[in-house]
Amino acid sequence: WNKFTENEYRKKKQYFISIEREYFYTCCGTHIINFMVKDSMNDMDDTISKICDSVKYVRGSPNQLHAFKQYVKAIDFNISIV
């Protein structure tokens, strides 16, 4: 955090954001936040993919859907299947 940046900050506070006492131009800060969100989404991507594949499998045929409903009923799980 040098004097030039500090002077710029004082002149144009609305163009800066602070993350853990580090100051960034707003466009740089939003870019960093975007990377963080994308990284989190990549971590969940595998799980979401498995859930989608499971739903496709269950809805693949009337017999599979019926078997799934029977299983849900057997374990007494409250779920609404559309």
mmCIF file of C-alpha atoms in Angstrom:
data_model
loop_
_atom_site.group_PDB
_atom_site.id
_atom_site.type_symbol
_atom_site.label_atom_id
_atom_site.label_comp_id
_atom_site.label_asym_id
_atom_site.label_seq_id
_atom_site.Cartn_x
_atom_site.Cartn_y
_atom_site.Cartn_z
ATOM 1 C CA TRP A 1 0.000 0.000 0.000
ATOM 2 C CA ASN A 2 2.048 2.910 -1.242
ATOM 3 C CA LYS A 3 1.453 6.663 -1.099
ATOM 4 C CA PHE A 4 0.225 6.851 -4.687
ATOM 5 C CA THR A 5 -2.429 4.222 -4.056
ATOM 6 C CA GLU A 6 -3.383 5.817 -0.753
ATOM 7 C CA ASN A 7 -3.848 9.209 -2.426
ATOM 8 C CA GLU A 8 -5.891 7.629 -5.219
ATOM 9 C CA TYR A 9 -8.010 5.881 -2.610
ATOM 10 C CA ARG A 10 -8.753 9.119 -0.815
ATOM 11 C CA LYS A 11 -9.773 10.802 -4.078
ATOM 12 C CA LYS A 12 -11.950 7.978 -5.370
ATOM 13 C CA LYS A 13 -13.159 5.818 -2.473
ATOM 14 C CA GLN A 14 -16.060 4.429 -4.502
ATOM 15 C CA TYR A 15 -13.640 2.711 -6.911
ATOM 16 C CA PHE A 16 -11.937 0.630 -4.208
ATOM 17 C CA ILE A 17 -12.984 -2.335 -2.110
ATOM 18 C CA SER A 18 -11.223 -3.719 0.943
ATOM 19 C CA ILE A 19 -10.619 -7.435 1.455
ATOM 20 C CA GLU A 20 -8.861 -8.201 4.741
ATOM 21 C CA ARG A 21 -7.332 -4.712 4.833
ATOM 22 C CA GLU A 22 -5.985 -5.054 1.295
ATOM 23 C CA TYR A 23 -7.357 -2.476 -1.115
ATOM 24 C CA PHE A 24 -8.182 -3.316 -4.704
ATOM 25 C CA TYR A 25 -9.691 -1.425 -7.554
ATOM 26 C CA THR A 26 -13.297 -2.531 -7.777
ATOM 27 C CA CYS A 27 -12.785 -4.321 -11.093
ATOM 28 C CA CYS A 28 -9.817 -6.284 -9.648
ATOM 29 C CA GLY A 29 -11.725 -7.123 -6.473
ATOM 30 C CA THR A 30 -14.738 -8.404 -8.355
ATOM 31 C CA HIS A 31 -12.431 -10.446 -10.561
ATOM 32 C CA ILE A 32 -10.927 -12.085 -7.461
ATOM 33 C CA ILE A 33 -14.380 -12.792 -6.017
ATOM 34 C CA ASN A 34 -15.439 -14.283 -9.353
ATOM 35 C CA PHE A 35 -12.461 -16.686 -9.239
ATOM 36 C CA MET A 36 -13.378 -17.710 -5.691
ATOM 37 C CA VAL A 37 -16.997 -18.446 -6.646
ATOM 38 C CA LYS A 38 -15.965 -20.403 -9.756
ATOM 39 C CA ASP A 39 -13.534 -22.457 -7.680
ATOM 40 C CA SER A 40 -16.304 -23.319 -5.209
ATOM 41 C CA MET A 41 -18.639 -24.259 -8.046
ATOM 42 C CA ASN A 42 -15.978 -26.556 -9.537
ATOM 43 C CA ASP A 43 -15.765 -28.365 -6.191
ATOM 44 C CA MET A 44 -19.515 -29.050 -6.316
ATOM 45 C CA ASP A 45 -19.590 -29.928 -10.014
ATOM 46 C CA ASP A 46 -18.917 -33.641 -9.503
ATOM 47 C CA THR A 47 -21.670 -33.962 -6.888
ATOM 48 C CA ILE A 48 -24.200 -32.096 -9.024
ATOM 49 C CA SER A 49 -23.314 -34.293 -11.995
ATOM 50 C CA LYS A 50 -23.908 -37.471 -9.956
ATOM 51 C CA ILE A 51 -27.292 -36.199 -8.767
ATOM 52 C CA CYS A 52 -28.341 -35.355 -12.340
ATOM 53 C CA ASP A 53 -27.258 -38.804 -13.554
ATOM 54 C CA SER A 54 -29.249 -40.453 -10.758
ATOM 55 C CA VAL A 55 -32.381 -38.485 -11.631
ATOM 56 C CA LYS A 56 -31.995 -39.395 -15.316
ATOM 57 C CA TYR A 57 -31.628 -43.063 -14.374
ATOM 58 C CA VAL A 58 -34.723 -43.079 -12.134
ATOM 59 C CA ARG A 59 -36.813 -41.299 -14.750
ATOM 60 C CA GLY A 60 -35.404 -43.498 -17.524
ATOM 61 C CA SER A 61 -38.328 -45.919 -17.469
ATOM 62 C CA PRO A 62 -41.637 -46.376 -15.640
ATOM 63 C CA ASN A 63 -40.279 -49.512 -13.918
ATOM 64 C CA GLN A 64 -37.278 -47.652 -12.492
ATOM 65 C CA LEU A 65 -39.499 -44.809 -11.278
ATOM 66 C CA HIS A 66 -41.917 -47.300 -9.694
ATOM 67 C CA ALA A 67 -39.039 -49.130 -7.975
ATOM 68 C CA PHE A 68 -37.711 -45.807 -6.672
ATOM 69 C CA LYS A 69 -41.135 -44.846 -5.292
ATOM 70 C CA GLN A 70 -41.412 -48.252 -3.597
ATOM 71 C CA TYR A 71 -37.984 -47.782 -2.025
ATOM 72 C CA VAL A 72 -38.898 -44.304 -0.786
ATOM 73 C CA LYS A 73 -42.106 -45.686 0.703
ATOM 74 C CA ALA A 74 -40.211 -48.580 2.340
ATOM 75 C CA ILE A 75 -37.786 -46.277 4.133
ATOM 76 C CA ASP A 76 -40.626 -43.885 5.027
ATOM 77 C CA PHE A 77 -38.951 -40.867 3.436
ATOM 78 C CA ASN A 78 -41.098 -37.798 2.740
ATOM 79 C CA ILE A 79 -40.496 -36.719 -0.857
ATOM 80 C CA SER A 80 -42.605 -35.302 -3.639
ATOM 81 C CA ILE A 81 -41.973 -36.771 -7.079
ATOM 82 C CA VAL A 82 -43.319 -34.773 -9.957
#
